[in-house]
Amino acid sequence: GAVVSQHPSWVICKSGTSVKIECRSLDFQATTMFWYRQFPKQSLMLMATSNEGSKATYEQGVEKDKFLINHASLTLSTLTVTSAHPEDSSFYICSARKGTSDTGELFFGEGSRLTVL
Amino acid sequence: GQNIDQPTEMTATEGAIVQINCTYQTSGFNGLFWYQQHAGEAPTFLSYNVLDGLEEKGRFSSFLSRSKGYSYLLLKELQMKDSASYLCAVQDSNYQLIWGAGTKLIIKP
């Protein structure tokens, strides 16, 4: 089946630094990728929709200047948490939609756990 | 507003059958997904329903009734490894996923 890989899977950083998380579709092309955040014992919260070659669409309440998303190719999207603070500590998950259709199946990355000290 | 409802927690016995229900109210409908999520891991895809009826995949089956805004996930021959959270998600008219809070399934020997 299709594979989506996230890197790093675990990152610890100091407050004020920036962290970049990569999401790659390894064996398929993905025009659209999604970034989610999951707080403990809560469901996934969609942060933004990333479309290849265009600006990401952010959900209400998500700071686009803090969570920078880049989708430069059909197999790679990146999420950069800028000037991270302890409240940004969370599990960040990406998913990629296979193909170019809006009905393509979604495949999830393994997730990246961010801890900000 | 958009809303997905599913039970918070369910308990079942190893070898038995369990049905996890999901009701939804969304702006448009373009399919319903079920995902399994073990603690600390990303969700894994289980099923996708866009037409009414039952979809069977091995021990797991998923049912959809669009007129009732209702779906269920049926797990047969439960195994201890099925202990996980099960997330129901609906794709709305903009093809964005609206997530339920998940149902924590506890399997007892």
PDB file of N, CA and C in Angstrom, chain A residues 1-90:
ATOM      1  N   GLY A   1       0.797  -1.198   0.000  1.00  0.00           N
ATOM      2  CA  GLY A   1       0.000   0.000   0.000  1.00  0.00           C
ATOM      3  C   GLY A   1       0.836   1.255   0.000  1.00  0.00           C
ATOM      4  N   ALA A   2       0.185   2.376  -0.131  1.00  0.00           N
ATOM      5  CA  ALA A   2       0.868   3.657  -0.179  1.00  0.00           C
ATOM      6  C   ALA A   2       1.476   3.998   1.181  1.00  0.00           C
ATOM      7  N   VAL A   3       2.621   4.651   1.157  1.00  0.00           N
ATOM      8  CA  VAL A   3       3.336   4.966   2.387  1.00  0.00           C
ATOM      9  C   VAL A   3       3.577   6.467   2.486  1.00  0.00           C
ATOM     10  N   VAL A   4       3.285   6.982   3.657  1.00  0.00           N
ATOM     11  CA  VAL A   4       3.579   8.380   3.965  1.00  0.00           C
ATOM     12  C   VAL A   4       4.531   8.391   5.153  1.00  0.00           C
ATOM     13  N   SER A   5       5.623   9.091   5.000  1.00  0.00           N
ATOM     14  CA  SER A   5       6.644   9.101   6.040  1.00  0.00           C
ATOM     15  C   SER A   5       6.844  10.500   6.596  1.00  0.00           C
ATOM     16  N   GLN A   6       6.931  10.590   7.896  1.00  0.00           N
ATOM     17  CA  GLN A   6       7.204  11.871   8.546  1.00  0.00           C
ATOM     18  C   GLN A   6       8.578  11.827   9.204  1.00  0.00           C
ATOM     19  N   HIS A   7       9.237  12.992   9.196  1.00  0.00           N
ATOM     20  CA  HIS A   7      10.548  13.084   9.826  1.00  0.00           C
ATOM     21  C   HIS A   7      10.742  14.474  10.419  1.00  0.00           C
ATOM     22  N   PRO A   8      11.195  14.617  11.631  1.00  0.00           N
ATOM     23  CA  PRO A   8      11.533  13.521  12.541  1.00  0.00           C
ATOM     24  C   PRO A   8      10.290  12.948  13.227  1.00  0.00           C
ATOM     25  N   SER A   9      10.405  11.797  13.803  1.00  0.00           N
ATOM     26  CA  SER A   9       9.288  11.202  14.522  1.00  0.00           C
ATOM     27  C   SER A   9       9.205  11.750  15.938  1.00  0.00           C
ATOM     28  N   TRP A  10      10.334  12.236  16.419  1.00  0.00           N
ATOM     29  CA  TRP A  10      10.367  12.782  17.779  1.00  0.00           C
ATOM     30  C   TRP A  10      11.382  13.918  17.809  1.00  0.00           C
ATOM     31  N   VAL A  11      11.009  15.062  18.334  1.00  0.00           N
ATOM     32  CA  VAL A  11      11.939  16.182  18.419  1.00  0.00           C
ATOM     33  C   VAL A  11      11.725  16.952  19.714  1.00  0.00           C
ATOM     34  N   ILE A  12      12.834  17.278  20.333  1.00  0.00           N
ATOM     35  CA  ILE A  12      12.824  18.115  21.543  1.00  0.00           C
ATOM     36  C   ILE A  12      13.597  19.379  21.216  1.00  0.00           C
ATOM     37  N   CYS A  13      13.039  20.525  21.531  1.00  0.00           N
ATOM     38  CA  CYS A  13      13.740  21.773  21.224  1.00  0.00           C
ATOM     39  C   CYS A  13      13.557  22.771  22.351  1.00  0.00           C
ATOM     40  N   LYS A  14      14.382  23.782  22.316  1.00  0.00           N
ATOM     41  CA  LYS A  14      14.302  24.842  23.320  1.00  0.00           C
ATOM     42  C   LYS A  14      13.270  25.884  22.895  1.00  0.00           C
ATOM     43  N   SER A  15      12.662  26.510  23.851  1.00  0.00           N
ATOM     44  CA  SER A  15      11.693  27.566  23.579  1.00  0.00           C
ATOM     45  C   SER A  15      12.339  28.677  22.755  1.00  0.00           C
ATOM     46  N   GLY A  16      11.642  29.121  21.738  1.00  0.00           N
ATOM     47  CA  GLY A  16      12.157  30.194  20.894  1.00  0.00           C
ATOM     48  C   GLY A  16      12.794  29.727  19.610  1.00  0.00           C
ATOM     49  N   THR A  17      13.085  28.455  19.517  1.00  0.00           N
ATOM     50  CA  THR A  17      13.695  27.929  18.290  1.00  0.00           C
ATOM     51  C   THR A  17      12.600  27.491  17.322  1.00  0.00           C
ATOM     52  N   SER A  18      13.017  27.219  16.070  1.00  0.00           N
ATOM     53  CA  SER A  18      12.073  26.768  15.056  1.00  0.00           C
ATOM     54  C   SER A  18      12.339  25.300  14.726  1.00  0.00           C
ATOM     55  N   VAL A  19      11.288  24.602  14.417  1.00  0.00           N
ATOM     56  CA  VAL A  19      11.389  23.176  14.111  1.00  0.00           C
ATOM     57  C   VAL A  19      10.675  22.882  12.805  1.00  0.00           C
ATOM     58  N   LYS A  20      11.336  22.127  11.928  1.00  0.00           N
ATOM     59  CA  LYS A  20      10.727  21.751  10.662  1.00  0.00           C
ATOM     60  C   LYS A  20      10.394  20.268  10.668  1.00  0.00           C
ATOM     61  N   ILE A  21       9.162  19.957  10.257  1.00  0.00           N
ATOM     62  CA  ILE A  21       8.712  18.566  10.155  1.00  0.00           C
ATOM     63  C   ILE A  21       8.396  18.283   8.695  1.00  0.00           C
ATOM     64  N   GLU A  22       8.931  17.185   8.191  1.00  0.00           N
ATOM     65  CA  GLU A  22       8.707  16.816   6.790  1.00  0.00           C
ATOM     66  C   GLU A  22       7.651  15.716   6.666  1.00  0.00           C
ATOM     67  N   CYS A  23       6.908  15.786   5.595  1.00  0.00           N
ATOM     68  CA  CYS A  23       5.915  14.757   5.279  1.00  0.00           C
ATOM     69  C   CYS A  23       6.131  14.360   3.825  1.00  0.00           C
ATOM     70  N   ARG A  24       6.453  13.092   3.612  1.00  0.00           N
ATOM     71  CA  ARG A  24       6.736  12.617   2.259  1.00  0.00           C
ATOM     72  C   ARG A  24       5.823  11.465   1.867  1.00  0.00           C
ATOM     73  N   SER A  25       5.285  11.529   0.666  1.00  0.00           N
ATOM     74  CA  SER A  25       4.591  10.367   0.115  1.00  0.00           C
ATOM     75  C   SER A  25       5.649   9.598  -0.667  1.00  0.00           C
ATOM     76  N   LEU A  26       5.917   8.372  -0.215  1.00  0.00           N
ATOM     77  CA  LEU A  26       7.084   7.647  -0.732  1.00  0.00           C
ATOM     78  C   LEU A  26       6.839   6.992  -2.084  1.00  0.00           C
ATOM     79  N   ASP A  27       5.628   6.536  -2.344  1.00  0.00           N
ATOM     80  CA  ASP A  27       5.420   5.781  -3.578  1.00  0.00           C
ATOM     81  C   ASP A  27       4.202   6.260  -4.358  1.00  0.00           C
ATOM     82  N   PHE A  28       3.784   7.486  -4.115  1.00  0.00           N
ATOM     83  CA  PHE A  28       2.692   8.046  -4.901  1.00  0.00           C
ATOM     84  C   PHE A  28       2.790   9.564  -4.865  1.00  0.00           C
ATOM     85  N   GLN A  29       2.111  10.186  -5.799  1.00  0.00           N
ATOM     86  CA  GLN A  29       2.094  11.639  -5.840  1.00  0.00           C
ATOM     87  C   GLN A  29       0.855  12.167  -5.125  1.00  0.00           C
ATOM     88  N   ALA A  30       1.039  13.246  -4.426  1.00  0.00           N
ATOM     89  CA  ALA A  30      -0.054  13.815  -3.638  1.00  0.00           C
ATOM     90  C   ALA A  30      -0.159  15.312  -3.911  1.00  0.00           C
ATOM     91  N   THR A  31      -1.197  15.697  -4.618  1.00  0.00           N
ATOM     92  CA  THR A  31      -1.422  17.113  -4.866  1.00  0.00           C
ATOM     93  C   THR A  31      -1.801  17.825  -3.574  1.00  0.00           C
ATOM     94  N   THR A  32      -2.512  17.086  -2.730  1.00  0.00           N
ATOM     95  CA  THR A  32      -3.014  17.685  -1.489  1.00  0.00           C
ATOM     96  C   THR A  32      -2.518  16.916  -0.283  1.00  0.00           C
ATOM     97  N   MET A  33      -2.012  17.641   0.680  1.00  0.00           N
ATOM     98  CA  MET A  33      -1.620  17.048   1.959  1.00  0.00           C
ATOM     99  C   MET A  33      -2.272  17.855   3.074  1.00  0.00           C
ATOM    100  N   PHE A  34      -2.489  17.205   4.186  1.00  0.00           N
ATOM    101  CA  PHE A  34      -3.139  17.848   5.326  1.00  0.00           C
ATOM    102  C   PHE A  34      -2.236  17.745   6.545  1.00  0.00           C
ATOM    103  N   TRP A  35      -2.278  18.775   7.351  1.00  0.00           N
ATOM    104  CA  TRP A  35      -1.551  18.763   8.619  1.00  0.00           C
ATOM    105  C   TRP A  35      -2.538  18.829   9.765  1.00  0.00           C
ATOM    106  N   TYR A  36      -2.325  17.941  10.761  1.00  0.00           N
ATOM    107  CA  TYR A  36      -3.207  17.867  11.918  1.00  0.00           C
ATOM    108  C   TYR A  36      -2.377  18.022  13.185  1.00  0.00           C
ATOM    109  N   ARG A  37      -3.092  18.372  14.226  1.00  0.00           N
ATOM    110  CA  ARG A  37      -2.479  18.421  15.545  1.00  0.00           C
ATOM    111  C   ARG A  37      -3.375  17.619  16.469  1.00  0.00           C
ATOM    112  N   GLN A  38      -2.752  16.850  17.337  1.00  0.00           N
ATOM    113  CA  GLN A  38      -3.534  16.045  18.258  1.00  0.00           C
ATOM    114  C   GLN A  38      -3.069  16.305  19.673  1.00  0.00           C
ATOM    115  N   PHE A  39      -3.993  16.772  20.494  1.00  0.00           N
ATOM    116  CA  PHE A  39      -3.724  16.940  21.906  1.00  0.00           C
ATOM    117  C   PHE A  39      -4.066  15.623  22.604  1.00  0.00           C
ATOM    118  N   PRO A  40      -3.470  15.392  23.771  1.00  0.00           N
ATOM    119  CA  PRO A  40      -3.716  14.119  24.468  1.00  0.00           C
ATOM    120  C   PRO A  40      -5.201  13.831  24.660  1.00  0.00           C
ATOM    121  N   LYS A  41      -5.580  12.637  24.324  1.00  0.00           N
ATOM    122  CA  LYS A  41      -6.946  12.150  24.519  1.00  0.00           C
ATOM    123  C   LYS A  41      -7.976  12.946  23.733  1.00  0.00           C
ATOM    124  N   GLN A  42      -7.552  13.585  22.672  1.00  0.00           N
ATOM    125  CA  GLN A  42      -8.488  14.335  21.839  1.00  0.00           C
ATOM    126  C   GLN A  42      -8.353  13.872  20.397  1.00  0.00           C
ATOM    127  N   SER A  43      -9.362  14.181  19.608  1.00  0.00           N
ATOM    128  CA  SER A  43      -9.317  13.778  18.207  1.00  0.00           C
ATOM    129  C   SER A  43      -8.377  14.694  17.439  1.00  0.00           C
ATOM    130  N   LEU A  44      -8.145  14.357  16.202  1.00  0.00           N
ATOM    131  CA  LEU A  44      -7.263  15.165  15.374  1.00  0.00           C
ATOM    132  C   LEU A  44      -7.913  16.501  15.040  1.00  0.00           C
ATOM    133  N   MET A  45      -7.104  17.545  15.065  1.00  0.00           N
ATOM    134  CA  MET A  45      -7.578  18.869  14.689  1.00  0.00           C
ATOM    135  C   MET A  45      -6.869  19.265  13.405  1.00  0.00           C
ATOM    136  N   LEU A  46      -7.645  19.505  12.370  1.00  0.00           N
ATOM    137  CA  LEU A  46      -7.047  19.933  11.105  1.00  0.00           C
ATOM    138  C   LEU A  46      -6.469  21.326  11.266  1.00  0.00           C
ATOM    139  N   MET A  47      -5.198  21.460  10.908  1.00  0.00           N
ATOM    140  CA  MET A  47      -4.545  22.762  10.986  1.00  0.00           C
ATOM    141  C   MET A  47      -4.617  23.480   9.647  1.00  0.00           C
ATOM    142  N   ALA A  48      -4.281  22.745   8.594  1.00  0.00           N
ATOM    143  CA  ALA A  48      -4.211  23.391   7.284  1.00  0.00           C
ATOM    144  C   ALA A  48      -4.221  22.355   6.181  1.00  0.00           C
ATOM    145  N   THR A  49      -4.645  22.816   5.017  1.00  0.00           N
ATOM    146  CA  THR A  49      -4.624  22.008   3.801  1.00  0.00           C
ATOM    147  C   THR A  49      -3.531  22.558   2.905  1.00  0.00           C
ATOM    148  N   SER A  50      -2.659  21.685   2.473  1.00  0.00           N
ATOM    149  CA  SER A  50      -1.502  22.087   1.682  1.00  0.00           C
ATOM    150  C   SER A  50      -1.665  21.582   0.255  1.00  0.00           C
ATOM    151  N   ASN A  51      -1.651  22.487  -0.690  1.00  0.00           N
ATOM    152  CA  ASN A  51      -1.765  22.126  -2.100  1.00  0.00           C
ATOM    153  C   ASN A  51      -0.450  22.426  -2.809  1.00  0.00           C
ATOM    154  N   GLU A  52       0.009  21.483  -3.584  1.00  0.00           N
ATOM    155  CA  GLU A  52       1.281  21.614  -4.277  1.00  0.00           C
ATOM    156  C   GLU A  52       1.302  22.850  -5.161  1.00  0.00           C
ATOM    157  N   GLY A  53       2.325  23.663  -4.951  1.00  0.00           N
ATOM    158  CA  GLY A  53       2.515  24.828  -5.789  1.00  0.00           C
ATOM    159  C   GLY A  53       1.693  26.042  -5.431  1.00  0.00           C
ATOM    160  N   SER A  54       0.928  25.968  -4.346  1.00  0.00           N
ATOM    161  CA  SER A  54       0.136  27.131  -3.953  1.00  0.00           C
ATOM    162  C   SER A  54       0.182  27.292  -2.441  1.00  0.00           C
ATOM    163  N   LYS A  55      -0.371  28.390  -1.977  1.00  0.00           N
ATOM    164  CA  LYS A  55      -0.349  28.665  -0.541  1.00  0.00           C
ATOM    165  C   LYS A  55      -1.291  27.723   0.196  1.00  0.00           C
ATOM    166  N   ALA A  56      -0.908  27.401   1.412  1.00  0.00           N
ATOM    167  CA  ALA A  56      -1.752  26.528   2.221  1.00  0.00           C
ATOM    168  C   ALA A  56      -3.010  27.265   2.680  1.00  0.00           C
ATOM    169  N   THR A  57      -4.043  26.499   2.915  1.00  0.00           N
ATOM    170  CA  THR A  57      -5.293  27.046   3.461  1.00  0.00           C
ATOM    171  C   THR A  57      -5.360  26.678   4.929  1.00  0.00           C
ATOM    172  N   TYR A  58      -5.377  27.685   5.793  1.00  0.00           N
ATOM    173  CA  TYR A  58      -5.339  27.448   7.228  1.00  0.00           C
ATOM    174  C   TYR A  58      -6.746  27.443   7.815  1.00  0.00           C
ATOM    175  N   GLU A  59      -6.940  26.605   8.819  1.00  0.00           N
ATOM    176  CA  GLU A  59      -8.214  26.572   9.527  1.00  0.00           C
ATOM    177  C   GLU A  59      -8.287  27.770  10.482  1.00  0.00           C
ATOM    178  N   GLN A  60      -9.495  28.113  10.822  1.00  0.00           N
ATOM    179  CA  GLN A  60      -9.713  29.250  11.716  1.00  0.00           C
ATOM    180  C   GLN A  60      -9.009  29.013  13.045  1.00  0.00           C
ATOM    181  N   GLY A  61      -8.305  30.020  13.492  1.00  0.00           N
ATOM    182  CA  GLY A  61      -7.618  29.924  14.768  1.00  0.00           C
ATOM    183  C   GLY A  61      -6.190  29.437  14.675  1.00  0.00           C
ATOM    184  N   VAL A  62      -5.761  29.003  13.501  1.00  0.00           N
ATOM    185  CA  VAL A  62      -4.377  28.546  13.321  1.00  0.00           C
ATOM    186  C   VAL A  62      -3.547  29.695  12.770  1.00  0.00           C
ATOM    187  N   GLU A  63      -2.473  30.037  13.464  1.00  0.00           N
ATOM    188  CA  GLU A  63      -1.643  31.172  13.038  1.00  0.00           C
ATOM    189  C   GLU A  63      -0.735  30.760  11.879  1.00  0.00           C
ATOM    190  N   LYS A  64      -0.973  31.339  10.735  1.00  0.00           N
ATOM    191  CA  LYS A  64      -0.191  30.948   9.557  1.00  0.00           C
ATOM    192  C   LYS A  64       1.254  31.425   9.631  1.00  0.00           C
ATOM    193  N   ASP A  65       1.500  32.484  10.405  1.00  0.00           N
ATOM    194  CA  ASP A  65       2.873  32.956  10.535  1.00  0.00           C
ATOM    195  C   ASP A  65       3.675  32.126  11.529  1.00  0.00           C
ATOM    196  N   LYS A  66       2.959  31.379  12.339  1.00  0.00           N
ATOM    197  CA  LYS A  66       3.636  30.541  13.321  1.00  0.00           C
ATOM    198  C   LYS A  66       3.850  29.123  12.770  1.00  0.00           C
ATOM    199  N   PHE A  67       2.878  28.663  12.028  1.00  0.00           N
ATOM    200  CA  PHE A  67       2.950  27.316  11.450  1.00  0.00           C
ATOM    201  C   PHE A  67       3.086  27.473   9.931  1.00  0.00           C
ATOM    202  N   LEU A  68       4.329  27.516   9.478  1.00  0.00           N
ATOM    203  CA  LEU A  68       4.595  27.721   8.061  1.00  0.00           C
ATOM    204  C   LEU A  68       4.530  26.396   7.309  1.00  0.00           C
ATOM    205  N   ILE A  69       3.748  26.374   6.250  1.00  0.00           N
ATOM    206  CA  ILE A  69       3.592  25.159   5.465  1.00  0.00           C
ATOM    207  C   ILE A  69       4.049  25.412   4.048  1.00  0.00           C
ATOM    208  N   ASN A  70       4.865  24.484   3.557  1.00  0.00           N
ATOM    209  CA  ASN A  70       5.370  24.564   2.195  1.00  0.00           C
ATOM    210  C   ASN A  70       5.142  23.227   1.504  1.00  0.00           C
ATOM    211  N   HIS A  71       4.619  23.262   0.300  1.00  0.00           N
ATOM    212  CA  HIS A  71       4.337  22.031  -0.454  1.00  0.00           C
ATOM    213  C   HIS A  71       4.939  22.221  -1.834  1.00  0.00           C
ATOM    214  N   ALA A  72       6.260  22.092  -1.866  1.00  0.00           N
ATOM    215  CA  ALA A  72       7.007  22.457  -3.066  1.00  0.00           C
ATOM    216  C   ALA A  72       6.978  21.396  -4.157  1.00  0.00           C
ATOM    217  N   SER A  73       6.684  20.157  -3.785  1.00  0.00           N
ATOM    218  CA  SER A  73       6.656  19.105  -4.804  1.00  0.00           C
ATOM    219  C   SER A  73       5.472  18.187  -4.541  1.00  0.00           C
ATOM    220  N   LEU A  74       5.226  17.274  -5.452  1.00  0.00           N
ATOM    221  CA  LEU A  74       4.082  16.369  -5.318  1.00  0.00           C
ATOM    222  C   LEU A  74       4.320  15.271  -4.291  1.00  0.00           C
ATOM    223  N   THR A  75       5.499  15.240  -3.694  1.00  0.00           N
ATOM    224  CA  THR A  75       5.773  14.194  -2.711  1.00  0.00           C
ATOM    225  C   THR A  75       6.269  14.740  -1.380  1.00  0.00           C
ATOM    226  N   LEU A  76       6.315  16.053  -1.227  1.00  0.00           N
ATOM    227  CA  LEU A  76       6.861  16.608   0.009  1.00  0.00           C
ATOM    228  C   LEU A  76       6.123  17.855   0.463  1.00  0.00           C
ATOM    229  N   SER A  77       5.712  17.822   1.727  1.00  0.00           N
ATOM    230  CA  SER A  77       5.169  19.008   2.374  1.00  0.00           C
ATOM    231  C   SER A  77       5.917  19.181   3.689  1.00  0.00           C
ATOM    232  N   THR A  78       6.172  20.418   4.077  1.00  0.00           N
ATOM    233  CA  THR A  78       6.866  20.665   5.339  1.00  0.00           C
ATOM    234  C   THR A  78       6.053  21.603   6.215  1.00  0.00           C
ATOM    235  N   LEU A  79       6.122  21.350   7.510  1.00  0.00           N
ATOM    236  CA  LEU A  79       5.495  22.201   8.514  1.00  0.00           C
ATOM    237  C   LEU A  79       6.609  22.739   9.395  1.00  0.00           C
ATOM    238  N   THR A  80       6.743  24.047   9.477  1.00  0.00           N
ATOM    239  CA  THR A  80       7.742  24.661  10.338  1.00  0.00           C
ATOM    240  C   THR A  80       7.042  25.389  11.471  1.00  0.00           C
ATOM    241  N   VAL A  81       7.346  24.968  12.691  1.00  0.00           N
ATOM    242  CA  VAL A  81       6.822  25.641  13.865  1.00  0.00           C
ATOM    243  C   VAL A  81       7.847  26.700  14.240  1.00  0.00           C
ATOM    244  N   THR A  82       7.495  27.959  14.055  1.00  0.00           N
ATOM    245  CA  THR A  82       8.447  29.041  14.302  1.00  0.00           C
ATOM    246  C   THR A  82       8.348  29.535  15.737  1.00  0.00           C
ATOM    247  N   SER A  83       9.510  29.900  16.292  1.00  0.00           N
ATOM    248  CA  SER A  83       9.569  30.417  17.658  1.00  0.00           C
ATOM    249  C   SER A  83       8.692  29.563  18.587  1.00  0.00           C
ATOM    250  N   ALA A  84       9.030  28.302  18.651  1.00  0.00           N
ATOM    251  CA  ALA A  84       8.208  27.351  19.401  1.00  0.00           C
ATOM    252  C   ALA A  84       8.175  27.678  20.889  1.00  0.00           C
ATOM    253  N   HIS A  85       7.022  27.417  21.494  1.00  0.00           N
ATOM    254  CA  HIS A  85       6.840  27.604  22.932  1.00  0.00           C
ATOM    255  C   HIS A  85       6.283  26.313  23.521  1.00  0.00           C
ATOM    256  N   PRO A  86       6.385  26.142  24.825  1.00  0.00           N
ATOM    257  CA  PRO A  86       5.914  24.890  25.435  1.00  0.00           C
ATOM    258  C   PRO A  86       4.481  24.515  25.063  1.00  0.00           C
ATOM    259  N   GLU A  87       3.623  25.495  24.861  1.00  0.00           N
ATOM    260  CA  GLU A  87       2.228  25.182  24.501  1.00  0.00           C
ATOM    261  C   GLU A  87       2.101  24.603  23.092  1.00  0.00           C
ATOM    262  N   ASP A  88       3.184  24.671  22.316  1.00  0.00           N
ATOM    263  CA  ASP A  88       3.181  24.074  20.976  1.00  0.00           C
ATOM    264  C   ASP A  88       3.519  22.591  21.032  1.00  0.00           C
ATOM    265  N   SER A  89       3.908  22.116  22.194  1.00  0.00           N
ATOM    266  CA  SER A  89       4.212  20.698  22.349  1.00  0.00           C
ATOM    267  C   SER A  89       2.971  19.883  22.014  1.00  0.00           C
ATOM    268  N   SER A  90       3.124  18.955  21.102  1.00  0.00           N
ATOM    269  CA  SER A  90       1.963  18.201  20.631  1.00  0.00           C
ATOM    270  C   SER A  90       2.426  17.101  19.675  1.00  0.00           C
TER     271      SER A  90
END
